[in-house]
């Protein structure tokens, strides 16, 4: 019976990956702030350009893979630190060459951290304050406050810590790959190089927010769940539970990983053992909300809040209401949903929840079935095929220099000019070209990941069920929630792992053909995992 469920999960995700790839030949999802402002764009595809880019990227991937194979003779103790060190240097260079200033939420949480550190000002938890409405962001405020208390008040300090968490994610991608394919097999550093120099992960440390740290913690939690399933080591599940709790504290989508982990353990409970499996579920559930409970207790004990901080926050229905929008298909609705909580409900959670429910009912009843179907299709395709995680705005930035902690352009202006800021100025050819390349790379990754799933179904091999479940969880969640392609950043590690495995499976399928032997002269084996 577990195999039946695993096969079903694989088939569903294969369908979605296929939908993403096929749709990409007809419509192009794009986010380019300089060209279109803060809007999600679905435009008619230019298939010739896409095909040429796919062929060029596939050739580049093959060339890089053949070079990487030369490293396989060396020990991980030498290769892994060297690759991580090289990635660190590239990321450090980028934060100097693209000195993006914080904007929007990142600017707000940084300002609040400074207020709390130097003025002991916690008024933001009062009605009308940012943390009154979004108390879940106190985690990143507290993190920034701690860094600024220990180190000099400088953007570089925060971004350097982002880089360290980004490197942790890269290491976890490599370890997850090894866990899925078998630790006793020959060295394979291709996935490590791919993760270390994946362009969105090189640029995202420029964003002073919770994306990078949340992704690192959640990816680490996934690794330790896999370790537990494979080794039954109770120490692994304790680490997984701690990392998952912290990851959820920083990026509140940990419930998706928790549910996927629970299902994964239940599907393997025969091999794990009923007692050990149930105890592991208890540990995961017991620790999951400990950071939030601790935060509420500390705030109340310190007299900052009288009630739990979430008691008066914006209700989840606000984001669900934002997620239903025929014109912008679930993208930011330009404050319309915010105003319901702030103005119509006067920051009252219970009142606003009823208003949001009424708004959702009206939207669903006023739209036809075809309109709703079209909206959800657009929402799905734009979110999952945009391909850049909006690094155009959050990683590269744009605008004129602006020094210090001063207010900056919504696009993310710079502290000073460099040759690279000039290269990416406005809707330049360099910016447009990079966005095109990343878009095509995303499509290619879905195609290779789909190959991995199909070969798994054919071989009745379902070792990647945990990544599959996490990805399905994200797909389902963001069909309902407000969307940004940046919100998918926590799953890029899983897409790298699956696409790399699918790339190797593709080479293995071609190994018996003349073309395959010319592409990869050495015999290529499929990944049994």
Coordinates of C-alpha atoms in Angstrom, one line a residue:
X1 CA 0.0 0.0 0.0
X2 CA 2.7 2.6 0.7
X3 CA 4.1 2.0 -2.8
X4 CA 0.7 2.9 -4.2
X5 CA 0.6 6.2 -2.4
X6 CA 4.2 7.0 -3.4
X7 CA 3.5 6.3 -7.0
X8 CA 0.4 8.5 -6.9
X9 CA 2.5 11.4 -5.4
X10 CA 5.1 10.9 -8.1
X11 CA 2.4 10.9 -10.9
X12 CA 0.8 14.1 -9.5
X13 CA 4.1 16.0 -9.4
X14 CA 5.1 14.6 -12.8
X15 CA 1.8 16.1 -14.2
X16 CA 2.6 19.5 -12.7
X17 CA 6.2 19.5 -14.0
X18 CA 4.9 18.5 -17.4
X19 CA 2.3 21.3 -17.3
X20 CA 5.0 23.8 -16.4
X21 CA 7.2 22.7 -19.3
X22 CA 4.4 22.5 -21.9
X23 CA 2.9 25.8 -20.9
X24 CA 6.3 27.5 -21.2
X25 CA 6.2 27.0 -24.9
X26 CA 3.1 29.1 -25.2
X27 CA 3.3 31.8 -22.4
X28 CA 6.3 33.4 -20.7
X29 CA 6.1 34.3 -17.0
X30 CA 8.2 37.3 -16.2
X31 CA 9.0 39.7 -13.4
X32 CA 11.1 42.7 -14.5
X33 CA 10.5 45.7 -12.3
X34 CA 12.4 48.1 -14.5
X35 CA 10.2 47.2 -17.5
X36 CA 6.8 46.6 -15.9
X37 CA 6.9 47.8 -12.3
X38 CA 5.8 45.5 -9.5
X39 CA 3.5 43.4 -11.7
X40 CA 3.4 39.7 -12.7
X41 CA 3.6 39.4 -16.4
X42 CA 2.3 36.5 -18.6
X43 CA 3.2 37.3 -22.2
X44 CA 3.1 35.3 -25.4
X45 CA 6.1 33.1 -25.6
X46 CA 8.9 33.4 -28.2
X47 CA 9.5 29.7 -28.7
X48 CA 12.5 30.0 -31.0
X49 CA 14.3 32.0 -28.3
X50 CA 13.3 29.6 -25.6
X51 CA 14.4 26.5 -27.6
X52 CA 17.8 28.1 -28.5
X53 CA 18.4 28.9 -24.8
X54 CA 17.4 25.4 -23.7
X55 CA 19.8 23.9 -26.2
X56 CA 22.6 26.3 -25.1
X57 CA 22.0 25.6 -21.4
X58 CA 21.8 21.9 -22.0
X59 CA 25.2 22.0 -23.8
X60 CA 26.6 24.1 -21.0
X61 CA 25.3 21.7 -18.4
X62 CA 26.9 18.8 -20.2
X63 CA 30.2 20.6 -20.5
X64 CA 30.2 21.5 -16.9
X65 CA 29.3 18.0 -15.9
X66 CA 32.2 16.5 -17.8
X67 CA 34.5 19.0 -16.1
X68 CA 33.1 18.1 -12.7
X69 CA 33.7 14.4 -13.2
X70 CA 37.4 15.1 -13.2
X71 CA 37.0 16.2 -9.6
X72 CA 35.5 12.9 -8.5
X73 CA 39.0 11.4 -7.9
X74 CA 39.5 13.8 -5.0
X75 CA 38.3 13.5 -1.5
X76 CA 35.2 15.4 -0.3
X77 CA 37.4 16.9 2.5
X78 CA 39.4 18.8 -0.2
X79 CA 36.7 19.5 -2.8
X80 CA 33.7 20.6 -0.6
X81 CA 35.6 23.3 1.3
X82 CA 37.2 24.6 -1.9
X83 CA 33.9 24.8 -3.8
X84 CA 32.2 26.5 -0.8
X85 CA 35.1 28.9 -0.5
X86 CA 34.8 29.8 -4.2
X87 CA 31.1 30.4 -3.8
X88 CA 31.7 32.6 -0.8
X89 CA 34.1 34.7 -2.8
X90 CA 31.6 35.2 -5.7
X91 CA 28.8 36.1 -3.3
X92 CA 31.0 38.5 -1.4
X93 CA 32.0 40.1 -4.6
X94 CA 28.4 40.5 -5.7
X95 CA 27.3 42.3 -2.5
X96 CA 30.1 44.8 -3.1
X97 CA 29.4 45.2 -6.8
X98 CA 25.6 45.3 -6.3
X99 CA 25.3 47.2 -3.0
X100 CA 21.5 47.0 -2.9
X101 CA 19.7 49.0 -0.1
X102 CA 16.8 47.5 1.8
X103 CA 13.3 48.3 0.7
X104 CA 9.7 47.5 1.8
X105 CA 9.6 44.9 4.6
X106 CA 13.3 44.5 4.7
X107 CA 13.7 48.2 5.4
X108 CA 10.9 48.1 8.0
X109 CA 12.3 45.2 10.0
X110 CA 15.8 46.7 9.9
X111 CA 14.4 50.1 11.2
X112 CA 12.5 48.3 14.0
X113 CA 15.6 46.4 15.0
X114 CA 17.5 49.7 15.4
X115 CA 14.6 51.2 17.3
X116 CA 14.6 48.3 19.8
X117 CA 18.3 48.2 20.1
X118 CA 19.0 51.9 20.7
X119 CA 15.7 53.3 21.9
X120 CA 14.2 50.2 23.5
X121 CA 11.1 51.1 21.5
X122 CA 8.6 48.3 21.2
X123 CA 5.6 50.4 20.3
X124 CA 5.4 48.6 17.0
X125 CA 3.3 45.9 18.8
X126 CA 0.6 48.5 19.6
X127 CA -2.4 48.9 17.3
X128 CA -1.3 50.4 14.0
X129 CA 2.2 49.1 14.4
X130 CA 3.9 46.8 11.9
X131 CA 4.4 43.9 14.4
X132 CA 0.9 44.3 15.7
X133 CA -0.2 43.3 12.2
X134 CA 2.6 40.9 11.4
X135 CA 4.0 39.6 14.7
X136 CA 5.6 36.6 12.9
X137 CA 8.2 39.0 11.5
X138 CA 9.5 39.6 15.1
X139 CA 11.9 36.7 14.4
X140 CA 13.8 38.5 11.8
X141 CA 13.7 41.8 13.8
X142 CA 15.2 39.9 16.8
X143 CA 17.8 38.3 14.6
X144 CA 18.9 41.7 13.1
X145 CA 18.8 43.3 16.5
X146 CA 21.2 40.6 17.8
X147 CA 23.6 41.0 14.8
X148 CA 23.6 44.8 15.2
X149 CA 24.2 44.6 18.9
X150 CA 27.3 42.4 18.4
X151 CA 28.8 43.7 15.1
X152 CA 29.1 47.2 13.5
X153 CA 25.9 48.7 12.1
X154 CA 26.5 47.9 8.5
X155 CA 24.6 46.2 5.7
X156 CA 27.7 44.2 4.9
X157 CA 27.6 42.4 8.2
X158 CA 24.0 41.2 7.7
X159 CA 24.7 40.2 4.1
X160 CA 27.8 38.3 5.1
X161 CA 25.7 36.3 7.5
X162 CA 23.2 35.7 4.6
X163 CA 26.1 34.3 2.6
X164 CA 27.0 31.9 5.4
X165 CA 23.4 30.6 5.5
X166 CA 23.5 30.4 1.7
X167 CA 26.6 28.2 2.0
X168 CA 24.9 26.1 4.6
X169 CA 22.0 25.5 2.1
X170 CA 24.6 24.6 -0.6
X171 CA 26.2 22.0 1.7
X172 CA 22.8 20.6 2.6
X173 CA 21.9 20.2 -1.1
X174 CA 25.0 18.1 -1.5
X175 CA 24.3 16.0 1.6
X176 CA 20.6 15.5 0.6
X177 CA 21.8 14.3 -2.8
X178 CA 24.2 11.9 -1.2
X179 CA 21.5 10.7 1.2
X180 CA 19.2 10.0 -1.7
X181 CA 21.7 8.2 -3.9
X182 CA 23.7 6.3 -1.3
X183 CA 26.7 7.5 0.7
X184 CA 28.9 4.6 -0.3
X185 CA 28.8 5.4 -4.0
X186 CA 31.7 7.1 -5.8
X187 CA 32.1 10.9 -5.4
X188 CA 29.9 13.1 -7.5
X189 CA 30.4 16.8 -7.1
X190 CA 28.3 18.0 -10.0
X191 CA 25.3 18.8 -7.8
X192 CA 27.6 20.7 -5.3
X193 CA 28.9 22.9 -8.1
X194 CA 25.4 23.4 -9.5
X195 CA 24.2 24.5 -6.0
X196 CA 27.3 26.6 -5.2
X197 CA 27.0 28.8 -8.4
X198 CA 23.2 28.8 -9.0
X199 CA 22.6 32.4 -9.9
X200 CA 19.5 33.1 -7.7
X201 CA 21.3 31.8 -4.6
X202 CA 24.4 33.9 -5.4
X203 CA 22.2 37.1 -5.5
X204 CA 19.6 36.5 -2.8
X205 CA 22.0 37.3 0.1
X206 CA 21.5 40.9 -1.0
X207 CA 18.0 40.7 0.4
X208 CA 18.0 41.6 4.1
X209 CA 15.0 39.5 5.1
X210 CA 14.1 35.9 6.2
X211 CA 14.3 34.1 2.9
X212 CA 18.0 33.0 3.0
X213 CA 18.1 32.0 6.7
X214 CA 14.7 30.3 6.5
X215 CA 15.7 28.3 3.5
X216 CA 18.9 27.1 5.1
X217 CA 17.2 25.9 8.3
X218 CA 14.3 24.2 6.4
X219 CA 16.7 22.5 4.0
X220 CA 18.8 21.3 6.9
X221 CA 15.6 19.9 8.5
X222 CA 14.8 18.0 5.4
X223 CA 18.3 16.5 5.3
X224 CA 18.0 15.2 8.9
X225 CA 14.5 13.7 8.3
X226 CA 16.0 11.8 5.4
X227 CA 18.9 10.7 7.6
X228 CA 16.4 9.5 10.2
X229 CA 14.4 7.5 7.6
X230 CA 17.6 5.9 6.2
X231 CA 19.5 5.2 9.5
X232 CA 16.7 5.2 12.1
X233 CA 19.0 7.4 14.3
X234 CA 16.9 9.2 16.9
X235 CA 19.6 11.9 17.1
X236 CA 18.8 12.8 13.5
X237 CA 15.1 13.3 14.2
X238 CA 15.9 15.6 17.2
X239 CA 18.1 17.7 14.9
X240 CA 15.4 17.7 12.3
X241 CA 12.7 18.9 14.8
X242 CA 14.9 21.7 16.2
X243 CA 15.9 22.9 12.7
X244 CA 12.3 22.7 11.5
X245 CA 11.0 24.7 14.5
X246 CA 13.6 27.4 13.9
X247 CA 13.0 27.4 10.1
X248 CA 9.3 27.8 10.7
X249 CA 10.0 30.6 13.2
X250 CA 11.8 32.5 10.5
X251 CA 9.8 31.5 7.5
X252 CA 6.2 30.5 8.5
X253 CA 5.8 27.8 5.9
X254 CA 7.4 25.1 8.0
X255 CA 4.0 23.3 8.4
X256 CA 4.4 22.2 4.7
X257 CA 7.7 20.5 5.6
X258 CA 6.2 19.1 8.8
X259 CA 3.3 17.5 7.0
X260 CA 5.5 16.1 4.3
X261 CA 7.9 14.7 7.0
X262 CA 5.1 13.1 8.9
X263 CA 3.7 11.5 5.7
X264 CA 7.2 10.3 4.7
X265 CA 7.8 8.7 8.1
X266 CA 4.4 7.0 8.1
X267 CA 5.0 5.6 4.6
X268 CA 8.3 4.1 5.8
X269 CA 7.1 3.2 9.3
X270 CA 7.3 -0.6 8.7
X271 CA 11.1 -0.3 8.1
X272 CA 11.6 2.4 10.7
X273 CA 9.6 0.5 13.4
X274 CA 6.2 1.6 14.8
X275 CA 7.4 2.7 18.2
X276 CA 10.4 4.6 16.8
X277 CA 8.3 6.1 14.0
X278 CA 5.5 7.3 16.3
X279 CA 8.0 8.7 18.8
X280 CA 9.7 10.7 16.0
X281 CA 6.4 12.2 15.0
X282 CA 5.8 13.2 18.6
X283 CA 9.2 14.9 18.8
X284 CA 8.5 16.8 15.5
X285 CA 5.1 18.0 16.7
X286 CA 6.2 18.8 20.2
X287 CA 9.0 21.1 19.2
X288 CA 7.4 22.7 16.2
X289 CA 5.8 25.7 18.0
X290 CA 8.3 26.1 20.8
X291 CA 10.0 29.2 19.4
X292 CA 6.7 31.0 18.9
X293 CA 5.5 30.0 22.4
X294 CA 8.8 31.2 23.9
X295 CA 8.5 34.5 22.0
X296 CA 5.0 35.1 23.3
X297 CA 6.0 34.3 26.8
X298 CA 9.1 36.6 26.7
X299 CA 7.0 39.5 25.2
X300 CA 4.3 39.1 27.9
X301 CA 6.8 38.7 30.7
X302 CA 8.6 41.9 29.5
X303 CA 5.4 43.9 29.5
X304 CA 5.7 44.4 25.7
X305 CA 2.3 42.8 25.0
X306 CA -0.5 41.8 27.3
X307 CA -1.8 38.9 25.2
X308 CA -0.1 36.6 22.8
X309 CA 1.2 38.7 19.8
X310 CA -0.8 36.7 17.3
X311 CA -4.1 37.4 19.1
X312 CA -4.6 40.7 17.3
X313 CA -2.6 40.1 14.1
X314 CA -3.9 40.1 10.5
X315 CA -5.9 36.9 10.0
X316 CA -4.8 34.2 7.5
X317 CA -7.9 35.1 5.5
X318 CA -6.2 38.3 4.4
X319 CA -3.7 36.4 2.3
X320 CA -6.3 34.0 1.1
X321 CA -8.4 37.0 0.0
X322 CA -5.3 38.4 -1.8
X323 CA -4.9 35.1 -3.5
X324 CA -8.2 35.4 -5.3
X325 CA -7.8 38.2 -7.9
X326 CA -8.8 37.9 -11.5
X327 CA -6.7 40.8 -12.7
X328 CA -3.4 40.0 -10.9
X329 CA -4.1 36.3 -10.3
X330 CA -3.2 36.3 -6.6
X331 CA -0.2 38.7 -6.7
X332 CA 0.0 41.7 -4.4
X333 CA -3.3 43.6 -4.7
X334 CA -1.9 47.1 -4.0
X335 CA -3.1 47.5 -0.4
X336 CA -6.7 46.5 -1.1
X337 CA -6.6 43.6 1.4
X338 CA -4.5 45.5 3.9
X339 CA -7.1 48.3 4.0
X340 CA -9.8 45.9 5.1
X341 CA -7.8 45.0 8.3
X342 CA -6.4 48.5 8.9
X343 CA -9.4 50.8 8.0
X344 CA -12.6 48.8 7.8
X345 CA -11.9 46.6 10.8
X346 CA -9.7 49.0 12.8
X347 CA -7.0 46.4 13.4
X348 CA -9.5 44.0 14.9
X349 CA -8.6 40.4 14.0
X350 CA -12.0 38.9 14.5
X351 CA -13.9 41.7 12.7
X352 CA -11.5 41.6 9.7
X353 CA -11.7 37.8 9.5
X354 CA -15.4 38.1 8.9
X355 CA -14.9 40.8 6.3
X356 CA -12.3 38.8 4.5
X357 CA -14.6 35.7 4.5
X358 CA -17.4 37.9 3.0
X359 CA -15.0 39.3 0.4
X360 CA -13.8 35.8 -0.6
X361 CA -17.4 34.5 -0.9
X362 CA -18.3 37.5 -3.1
X363 CA -15.2 37.0 -5.4
X364 CA -16.0 33.3 -5.8
X365 CA -19.7 33.9 -6.5
X366 CA -19.2 36.8 -8.9
X367 CA -16.6 35.0 -11.1
X368 CA -17.6 32.2 -13.5
X369 CA -16.1 28.8 -13.3
X370 CA -14.0 29.5 -16.4
X371 CA -12.7 32.8 -15.0
X372 CA -11.7 31.0 -11.8
X373 CA -10.0 28.2 -13.7
X374 CA -8.1 30.7 -15.8
X375 CA -7.0 32.6 -12.7
X376 CA -5.7 29.6 -10.9
X377 CA -3.9 28.4 -14.1
X378 CA -2.2 31.8 -14.5
X379 CA -1.4 31.8 -10.8
X380 CA 0.2 28.4 -11.0
X381 CA 2.1 29.0 -14.2
X382 CA 3.4 32.5 -13.3
X383 CA 4.5 31.5 -9.8
X384 CA 6.3 28.3 -10.8
X385 CA 7.8 29.2 -14.2
X386 CA 8.9 32.8 -13.6
X387 CA 12.2 31.1 -12.7
X388 CA 14.2 33.9 -11.1
X389 CA 12.6 34.1 -7.6
X390 CA 12.3 37.9 -8.4
X391 CA 16.1 38.4 -8.0
X392 CA 15.6 41.3 -10.5
X393 CA 14.3 43.3 -7.6
X394 CA 15.5 41.6 -4.5
X395 CA 19.0 40.5 -5.6
X396 CA 20.1 42.9 -8.3
X397 CA 18.2 46.0 -7.4
X398 CA 18.0 49.2 -9.5
X399 CA 18.0 53.0 -9.1
X400 CA 20.3 55.8 -8.1
X401 CA 22.9 55.7 -5.3
X402 CA 21.5 56.5 -1.8
X403 CA 23.7 56.3 1.2
X404 CA 23.1 55.0 4.7
X405 CA 19.9 53.7 6.2
X406 CA 17.9 56.3 4.3
X407 CA 14.7 55.4 2.4
X408 CA 15.4 53.8 -1.0
X409 CA 13.5 53.1 -4.1
X410 CA 11.0 50.3 -4.0
X411 CA 13.1 48.5 -6.7
X412 CA 16.2 48.5 -4.4
X413 CA 18.6 51.4 -5.1
X414 CA 22.3 51.3 -4.4
X415 CA 24.7 52.7 -1.8
X416 CA 27.1 53.6 -4.6
X417 CA 27.7 52.9 -8.3
X418 CA 29.9 50.2 -9.8
X419 CA 30.5 48.9 -13.3
X420 CA 28.0 46.1 -12.5
X421 CA 25.2 48.5 -11.4
X422 CA 25.8 50.3 -14.6
X423 CA 25.5 47.1 -16.6
X424 CA 22.2 46.3 -15.0
X425 CA 20.8 49.8 -15.1
X426 CA 17.1 49.9 -15.9
X427 CA 15.8 47.4 -18.4
X428 CA 19.2 46.9 -19.9
X429 CA 20.2 44.1 -22.3
X430 CA 22.3 42.5 -19.5
X431 CA 19.3 42.4 -17.1
X432 CA 16.9 41.1 -19.8
X433 CA 19.4 38.5 -20.9
X434 CA 20.0 37.2 -17.4
X435 CA 16.3 37.0 -16.7
X436 CA 15.7 35.1 -20.0
X437 CA 18.6 32.7 -19.1
X438 CA 17.2 32.0 -15.6
X439 CA 13.7 31.5 -17.0
X440 CA 14.9 29.0 -19.5
X441 CA 17.1 27.3 -16.8
X442 CA 13.9 26.8 -14.7
X443 CA 12.1 25.2 -17.6
X444 CA 15.0 22.9 -18.2
X445 CA 15.2 22.0 -14.5
X446 CA 11.5 21.0 -14.5
X447 CA 12.1 18.8 -17.6
X448 CA 15.0 17.0 -16.0
X449 CA 13.2 16.6 -12.7
X450 CA 10.3 15.2 -14.6
X451 CA 12.6 12.6 -16.2
X452 CA 13.8 11.6 -12.7
X453 CA 10.2 11.1 -11.5
X454 CA 9.3 9.1 -14.6
X455 CA 12.3 6.8 -14.3
X456 CA 11.5 6.3 -10.7
X457 CA 7.9 5.3 -11.5
X458 CA 9.2 2.9 -14.2
X459 CA 11.7 1.3 -11.8
X460 CA 9.3 1.4 -8.8
X461 CA 11.9 3.5 -7.0
X462 CA 10.5 6.1 -4.7
X463 CA 13.4 7.3 -2.6
X464 CA 12.7 10.9 -3.3
X465 CA 9.2 10.9 -1.7
X466 CA 10.0 13.5 0.9
X467 CA 11.2 16.2 -1.7
X468 CA 8.2 15.2 -3.8
X469 CA 5.8 15.7 -0.9
X470 CA 7.3 19.1 0.0
X471 CA 7.0 20.3 -3.6
X472 CA 3.4 19.1 -3.8
X473 CA 2.7 21.0 -0.5
X474 CA 4.1 24.2 -1.9
X475 CA 2.1 23.8 -5.1
X476 CA -1.1 23.3 -3.2
X477 CA -0.5 26.1 -0.7
X478 CA 0.4 28.8 -3.2
X479 CA -2.7 27.9 -5.3
X480 CA -4.6 29.4 -2.4
X481 CA -2.2 32.0 -0.9
X482 CA -1.0 35.3 -2.1
X483 CA 1.8 34.7 -4.6
X484 CA 5.3 35.9 -5.3
X485 CA 7.8 33.7 -7.1
X486 CA 10.2 34.6 -4.3
X487 CA 8.0 32.6 -2.0
X488 CA 9.2 29.5 -3.7
X489 CA 12.9 30.2 -2.8
X490 CA 12.8 27.5 0.0
X491 CA 12.2 24.7 -2.6
X492 CA 15.0 25.6 -5.0
X493 CA 17.4 23.2 -3.2
X494 CA 15.0 20.3 -3.9
X495 CA 14.6 21.3 -7.5
X496 CA 18.3 21.4 -7.9
X497 CA 18.6 17.8 -6.5
X498 CA 15.8 16.4 -8.5
X499 CA 16.9 18.1 -11.8
X500 CA 20.5 17.0 -11.4
X501 CA 19.4 13.4 -10.8
X502 CA 17.1 13.6 -13.8
X503 CA 20.0 15.0 -15.9
X504 CA 22.1 12.0 -15.0
X505 CA 19.2 9.7 -15.7
X506 CA 18.8 11.3 -19.1
X507 CA 22.5 10.7 -19.8
X508 CA 22.0 7.1 -18.7
X509 CA 19.0 6.7 -21.1
X510 CA 21.2 8.0 -23.9
X511 CA 24.2 5.8 -23.0
X512 CA 23.2 3.0 -25.4
X513 CA 22.8 5.4 -28.4
X514 CA 25.6 6.6 -30.6
X515 CA 24.7 10.2 -29.7
X516 CA 24.9 9.4 -26.0
X517 CA 28.3 7.7 -26.3
X518 CA 29.6 10.8 -28.1
X519 CA 28.2 13.2 -25.5
X520 CA 29.5 11.2 -22.5
X521 CA 32.4 8.9 -23.7
X522 CA 32.6 7.2 -20.3
X523 CA 29.9 4.8 -19.3
X524 CA 27.1 6.6 -17.5
X525 CA 25.0 4.8 -14.9
X526 CA 21.6 5.8 -13.8
X527 CA 21.0 6.8 -10.2
X528 CA 19.3 4.1 -8.3
X529 CA 19.0 6.0 -5.1

